[in-house]
Amino acid sequence: MSQSLKARVYQILESSDPTDLLSRVDDWAVSLLVILDVTAFILETSAFISSNFKLFVDEIELVAVACFTLLYMIQLWCCTVDPRYAHPVWGRLRYATTPLVVIDLMAILPFYLMLLFPLIRSIKFADVLRLLRLLKLIRYSEALQTILRVIESKKNELIMTLFTVFILLIFASSLMFFAESQEQPEAFPSIPAAMWWGVVTLTTVGYGDVYPVTPLGKLFGATLAFIGIGLFALPAGIVAAGFSEELQRRKIAQLTSPKIPHWEDAERLAIAHHLERSSDVMKTCIEMAKTKFGDSFENEEIIRDLALSLYEEASRKFKL
């Protein structure tokens, strides 16, 4: 009875199954509570709200934290039905370090830190930590999860682009400092100060608080502005391509995957996870076999046999 109850609770909390009424109620209830709590925090910054409805706003936070804490404890209690987290201690620790569960902890941790260490409240911006609760919406929003998957799939390209922007920013700010520091020592007193101008120019915002006055400085500024227009279009293009690929994968999955009946236990979640990992490993083995032996063997069957051998070796070594 206990195991079946755990499995059912785990399914409700983890699956976000649109066909499961209780799962949908959980998703909507937690999402609405997050939005209500964050809205109360925002309204509390108003002097009128703070002076007249302070007690009501504090009660909203207490209710939200109590619900989030209870939900977090229930998650740790029922996660052991998943074979990936079956161990009563290490399994729960492993589950607690998964990204979505870490976000759940971050949603309640600031409240307890401020409760245990009241001096934290005196630190400026400490209350802003309550906004971390917005991250809980990631668990219940397919759109936000899609964005994270796109960023994860394109992280190498995005890192390369950001690194290029950073190098260009340092280079341009240094040139502008040497070109303008004598004419405008108060506007360009150092290279770090000139980097503010570089950021504003690269992003084509142009606040106008700092600008070059020398011919050489104007030339550098105009050149950097044109470069910024094209350079900052790169991340947008990369993310757009990632979205297109993600949507294409979802369409293919919908067309090729058979309709799976409603799952009655959490074990099939682990099976699906294992199959996904295995398919990724097999894909890597096929690509490696083609790269390493494609020139030596023209027969596709030999390449497939080599890929299968690599997969079996990887499965034994890493216990896939």
Coordinates of C-alpha atoms in Angstrom, one line a residue:
M1 CA 0.0 0.0 0.0
S2 CA 2.8 2.4 1.0
Q3 CA 4.7 1.8 -2.2
S4 CA 1.7 2.2 -4.4
L5 CA 0.8 5.4 -2.6
K6 CA 4.4 6.7 -3.1
A7 CA 4.3 5.8 -6.8
R8 CA 1.0 7.6 -7.3
V9 CA 2.2 10.7 -5.4
Y10 CA 5.5 10.7 -7.3
Q11 CA 3.6 10.4 -10.6
I12 CA 1.4 13.3 -9.7
L13 CA 4.3 15.6 -8.7
E14 CA 6.8 14.6 -11.5
S15 CA 4.9 13.7 -14.6
S16 CA 2.8 16.8 -15.3
D17 CA 0.5 14.5 -17.3
P18 CA -2.2 16.6 -19.0
T19 CA -4.5 13.5 -18.9
D20 CA -4.2 13.2 -15.1
L21 CA -6.6 15.5 -13.2
L22 CA -4.6 15.4 -10.0
S23 CA -1.4 16.2 -11.8
R24 CA -3.0 19.2 -13.5
V25 CA -4.5 20.4 -10.2
D26 CA -1.0 20.2 -8.6
D27 CA 0.6 22.1 -11.5
W28 CA -2.0 24.9 -11.5
A29 CA -2.2 25.2 -7.7
V30 CA 1.6 25.6 -7.3
S31 CA 1.9 27.9 -10.2
L32 CA -0.9 30.2 -8.9
L33 CA 0.7 30.1 -5.4
V34 CA 4.0 31.2 -6.8
I35 CA 2.4 34.0 -8.8
L36 CA 0.4 35.1 -5.8
D37 CA 3.4 35.2 -3.5
V38 CA 5.6 37.1 -6.0
T39 CA 2.8 39.5 -6.7
A40 CA 2.4 40.2 -3.0
F41 CA 6.2 40.8 -2.7
I42 CA 6.1 43.3 -5.6
L43 CA 3.0 45.1 -4.2
E44 CA 4.7 45.3 -0.7
T45 CA 7.2 47.8 -2.1
S46 CA 4.4 50.3 -2.4
A47 CA 4.3 52.5 0.8
F48 CA 0.4 52.4 0.8
I49 CA 0.3 48.5 0.6
S50 CA 3.1 48.1 3.1
S51 CA 1.5 50.4 5.7
N52 CA -2.1 49.1 5.3
F53 CA -1.8 45.4 4.3
K54 CA 1.5 44.4 5.8
L55 CA 0.0 41.6 7.9
F56 CA -1.9 40.2 4.9
V57 CA 1.2 40.2 2.7
D58 CA 3.2 38.4 5.5
E59 CA 0.5 35.8 5.8
I60 CA 0.6 35.1 2.1
E61 CA 4.4 34.5 2.4
L62 CA 3.9 32.2 5.4
V63 CA 1.3 30.1 3.6
A64 CA 3.4 29.9 0.4
V65 CA 6.6 28.9 2.3
A66 CA 4.6 26.3 4.3
C67 CA 3.1 24.8 1.2
F68 CA 6.4 24.8 -0.7
T69 CA 8.2 23.2 2.3
L70 CA 5.6 20.5 2.6
L71 CA 5.7 19.8 -1.1
Y72 CA 9.5 19.6 -0.9
M73 CA 9.4 17.0 1.9
I74 CA 6.8 15.0 0.1
Q75 CA 9.0 14.9 -3.0
L76 CA 11.9 13.6 -0.9
W77 CA 9.7 11.0 0.7
C78 CA 8.2 9.5 -2.5
C79 CA 11.3 9.7 -4.8
T80 CA 12.6 6.3 -3.7
V81 CA 10.0 4.6 -5.9
D82 CA 12.0 5.7 -8.9
P83 CA 14.8 3.1 -9.5
R84 CA 17.3 5.9 -10.1
Y85 CA 16.8 7.1 -6.5
A86 CA 15.9 3.8 -4.8
H87 CA 18.5 4.0 -2.0
P88 CA 16.8 5.5 1.1
V89 CA 19.7 7.9 1.7
W90 CA 22.0 8.3 -1.3
G91 CA 19.0 8.0 -3.7
R92 CA 17.3 10.9 -1.9
L93 CA 20.5 12.9 -2.0
R94 CA 20.9 12.3 -5.7
Y95 CA 17.3 13.3 -6.3
A96 CA 17.8 16.5 -4.2
T97 CA 20.7 17.6 -6.4
T98 CA 18.7 17.3 -9.7
P99 CA 18.1 20.8 -11.2
L100 CA 14.4 21.1 -10.7
V101 CA 14.6 19.9 -7.0
V102 CA 17.4 22.4 -6.4
I103 CA 15.1 25.1 -7.7
D104 CA 12.4 23.9 -5.2
L105 CA 14.9 24.2 -2.4
M106 CA 16.0 27.7 -3.5
A107 CA 12.4 28.8 -3.3
I108 CA 12.2 28.2 0.4
L109 CA 15.8 28.5 1.6
P110 CA 15.9 32.3 1.8
F111 CA 13.0 32.4 4.2
Y112 CA 14.6 30.0 6.6
L113 CA 18.0 31.7 6.3
M114 CA 16.4 35.0 7.3
L115 CA 14.5 33.3 10.1
L116 CA 17.7 31.8 11.5
F117 CA 19.9 34.8 10.8
P118 CA 17.8 38.0 11.2
L119 CA 20.8 40.1 10.3
I120 CA 20.5 39.0 6.7
R121 CA 17.4 41.1 6.4
S122 CA 19.5 44.2 7.0
I123 CA 21.5 43.4 3.9
K124 CA 20.4 45.4 0.9
F125 CA 18.6 43.4 -1.8
A126 CA 18.2 40.4 0.6
D127 CA 14.5 40.4 0.1
V128 CA 15.0 40.0 -3.7
L129 CA 15.9 36.4 -3.0
R130 CA 12.2 35.8 -2.7
L131 CA 12.0 36.2 -6.5
L132 CA 13.8 32.9 -6.8
R133 CA 10.4 31.4 -6.3
L134 CA 9.6 32.3 -9.9
L135 CA 12.1 29.6 -10.9
K136 CA 9.6 27.0 -9.6
L137 CA 7.4 27.9 -12.7
I138 CA 10.1 26.1 -14.8
R139 CA 8.8 22.7 -13.5
Y140 CA 5.2 23.5 -14.5
S141 CA 5.8 25.4 -17.8
E142 CA 6.5 23.5 -20.9
A143 CA 7.5 26.7 -22.6
L144 CA 10.2 27.5 -20.0
Q145 CA 11.5 24.0 -20.1
T146 CA 11.7 24.3 -23.9
I147 CA 13.8 27.4 -23.6
L148 CA 16.2 25.7 -21.2
R149 CA 16.5 22.7 -23.5
V150 CA 17.3 25.1 -26.4
I151 CA 20.0 26.9 -24.4
E152 CA 21.4 23.6 -23.2
S153 CA 21.6 22.2 -26.8
K154 CA 23.2 25.4 -28.1
K155 CA 25.4 26.2 -25.1
N156 CA 28.7 25.7 -26.9
E157 CA 27.7 28.1 -29.7
L158 CA 26.4 30.7 -27.2
I159 CA 29.6 30.5 -25.1
M160 CA 31.7 31.0 -28.2
T161 CA 29.6 34.0 -29.2
L162 CA 29.8 35.6 -25.7
F163 CA 33.5 35.0 -25.6
T164 CA 33.9 36.8 -28.9
V165 CA 31.8 39.7 -27.6
F166 CA 33.9 39.9 -24.4
I167 CA 37.2 40.0 -26.4
L168 CA 35.8 42.7 -28.7
L169 CA 34.6 44.7 -25.7
I170 CA 38.0 44.7 -24.1
F171 CA 39.7 45.6 -27.4
A172 CA 37.3 48.4 -28.3
S173 CA 37.3 49.9 -24.8
S174 CA 41.1 49.9 -24.7
L175 CA 41.3 51.7 -28.1
M176 CA 38.7 54.2 -27.0
F177 CA 40.5 54.9 -23.7
F178 CA 43.8 55.7 -25.5
A179 CA 41.9 57.8 -28.2
E180 CA 39.8 59.8 -25.7
S181 CA 41.5 59.8 -22.3
Q182 CA 43.4 63.0 -23.0
E183 CA 40.5 65.0 -24.4
Q184 CA 37.9 63.6 -21.9
P185 CA 39.7 62.4 -18.7
E186 CA 36.5 62.5 -16.7
A187 CA 34.5 60.4 -19.2
F188 CA 37.3 57.9 -20.0
P189 CA 39.5 57.8 -16.9
S190 CA 40.4 54.1 -17.3
I191 CA 39.8 51.1 -19.5
P192 CA 37.2 49.6 -17.0
A193 CA 35.3 52.9 -17.1
A194 CA 35.5 52.9 -20.9
M195 CA 33.9 49.5 -20.9
W196 CA 30.6 51.1 -20.0
W197 CA 30.7 53.0 -23.3
G198 CA 31.7 49.8 -25.0
V199 CA 28.7 47.9 -23.7
V200 CA 26.3 50.7 -24.6
T201 CA 27.8 51.0 -28.1
L202 CA 28.0 47.2 -28.8
T203 CA 24.4 46.7 -27.8
T204 CA 23.4 49.8 -29.9
V205 CA 21.5 51.3 -26.9
G206 CA 23.4 54.6 -27.0
Y207 CA 22.4 56.4 -23.8
G208 CA 24.4 59.4 -24.8
D209 CA 26.0 60.0 -21.4
V210 CA 29.5 59.1 -22.7
Y211 CA 30.5 59.6 -26.3
P212 CA 33.7 60.3 -28.3
V213 CA 34.7 63.8 -29.4
T214 CA 38.0 63.2 -31.2
P215 CA 38.0 62.1 -34.9
L216 CA 39.8 58.9 -34.1
G217 CA 37.3 58.1 -31.3
K218 CA 34.3 58.8 -33.5
L219 CA 35.8 56.4 -36.1
F220 CA 36.2 53.7 -33.5
G221 CA 32.7 54.3 -32.2
A222 CA 31.1 54.1 -35.6
T223 CA 33.0 51.0 -36.5
L224 CA 32.0 49.3 -33.2
A225 CA 28.4 50.3 -33.6
F226 CA 28.2 48.6 -37.0
I227 CA 30.0 45.5 -35.6
G228 CA 27.6 45.4 -32.7
I229 CA 24.5 45.3 -35.0
G230 CA 25.8 42.1 -36.6
L231 CA 27.4 40.5 -33.6
F232 CA 24.4 40.7 -31.3
A233 CA 22.3 39.1 -34.0
L234 CA 24.3 35.9 -33.7
P235 CA 22.9 34.8 -30.3
A236 CA 19.4 35.5 -31.6
G237 CA 20.0 33.4 -34.7
I238 CA 21.5 30.6 -32.7
V239 CA 18.5 30.5 -30.3
A240 CA 16.1 30.7 -33.1
A241 CA 17.8 27.7 -34.8
G242 CA 17.6 25.8 -31.6
F243 CA 13.9 26.5 -31.3
S244 CA 13.4 25.3 -34.8
E245 CA 15.3 22.1 -34.1
E246 CA 13.5 21.5 -30.8
L247 CA 10.1 21.9 -32.5
Q248 CA 11.1 19.6 -35.3
R249 CA 12.2 16.9 -32.8
R250 CA 8.9 17.2 -31.0
K251 CA 6.9 16.8 -34.2
I252 CA 8.9 13.8 -35.2
A253 CA 8.4 12.3 -31.8
Q254 CA 4.7 12.8 -32.0
L255 CA 4.5 11.2 -35.4
T256 CA 6.7 8.2 -34.8
S257 CA 6.0 7.4 -31.1
P258 CA 3.0 5.3 -30.4
K259 CA 0.5 6.5 -27.9
I260 CA 1.6 5.4 -24.4
P261 CA -1.1 4.5 -22.0
H262 CA -1.4 6.2 -18.7
W263 CA 1.5 5.1 -16.5
E264 CA 0.5 3.5 -13.2
D265 CA 3.9 3.5 -11.6
A266 CA 7.2 5.4 -11.7
E267 CA 9.3 2.6 -13.0
R268 CA 8.4 3.3 -16.6
L269 CA 9.8 6.8 -16.1
A270 CA 13.2 5.3 -15.3
I271 CA 12.9 2.9 -18.3
A272 CA 12.2 5.9 -20.7
H273 CA 15.2 7.7 -19.2
H274 CA 17.4 4.6 -19.7
L275 CA 16.2 4.2 -23.3
E276 CA 16.9 7.8 -24.1
R277 CA 20.5 7.5 -22.7
S278 CA 21.0 4.3 -24.6
S279 CA 19.8 5.9 -27.9
D280 CA 22.2 8.8 -27.4
V281 CA 25.1 6.4 -26.8
M282 CA 24.2 4.3 -29.9
K283 CA 24.1 7.5 -32.0
T284 CA 27.5 8.5 -30.7
C285 CA 28.9 5.0 -31.4
I286 CA 27.6 5.1 -35.0
E287 CA 29.1 8.6 -35.6
M288 CA 32.4 7.5 -34.1
A289 CA 32.5 4.3 -36.2
K290 CA 31.9 6.3 -39.4
T291 CA 34.5 8.8 -38.5
K292 CA 37.2 6.3 -37.5
F293 CA 36.5 3.5 -40.0
G294 CA 34.5 5.0 -42.8
D295 CA 37.4 5.3 -45.1
S296 CA 38.5 1.7 -44.4
F297 CA 35.2 0.0 -44.9
E298 CA 32.7 0.9 -47.6
N299 CA 30.2 -1.7 -46.5
E300 CA 27.6 -0.1 -44.2
E301 CA 26.9 -3.4 -42.4
I302 CA 30.5 -3.5 -41.3
I303 CA 30.2 0.0 -39.9
R304 CA 27.0 -0.9 -38.1
D305 CA 28.7 -4.0 -36.6
L306 CA 31.6 -1.9 -35.4
A307 CA 29.2 0.6 -33.9
L308 CA 27.3 -2.2 -32.1
S309 CA 30.6 -3.5 -30.7
L310 CA 31.4 0.0 -29.4
Y311 CA 27.9 0.2 -27.9
E312 CA 28.2 -3.1 -26.1
E313 CA 31.6 -2.2 -24.8
A314 CA 30.3 1.2 -23.5
S315 CA 27.3 -0.5 -22.0
R316 CA 29.5 -3.0 -20.0
K317 CA 31.9 -0.4 -18.9
F318 CA 29.5 2.3 -17.9
K319 CA 26.6 0.0 -16.9
L320 CA 24.1 1.7 -19.2

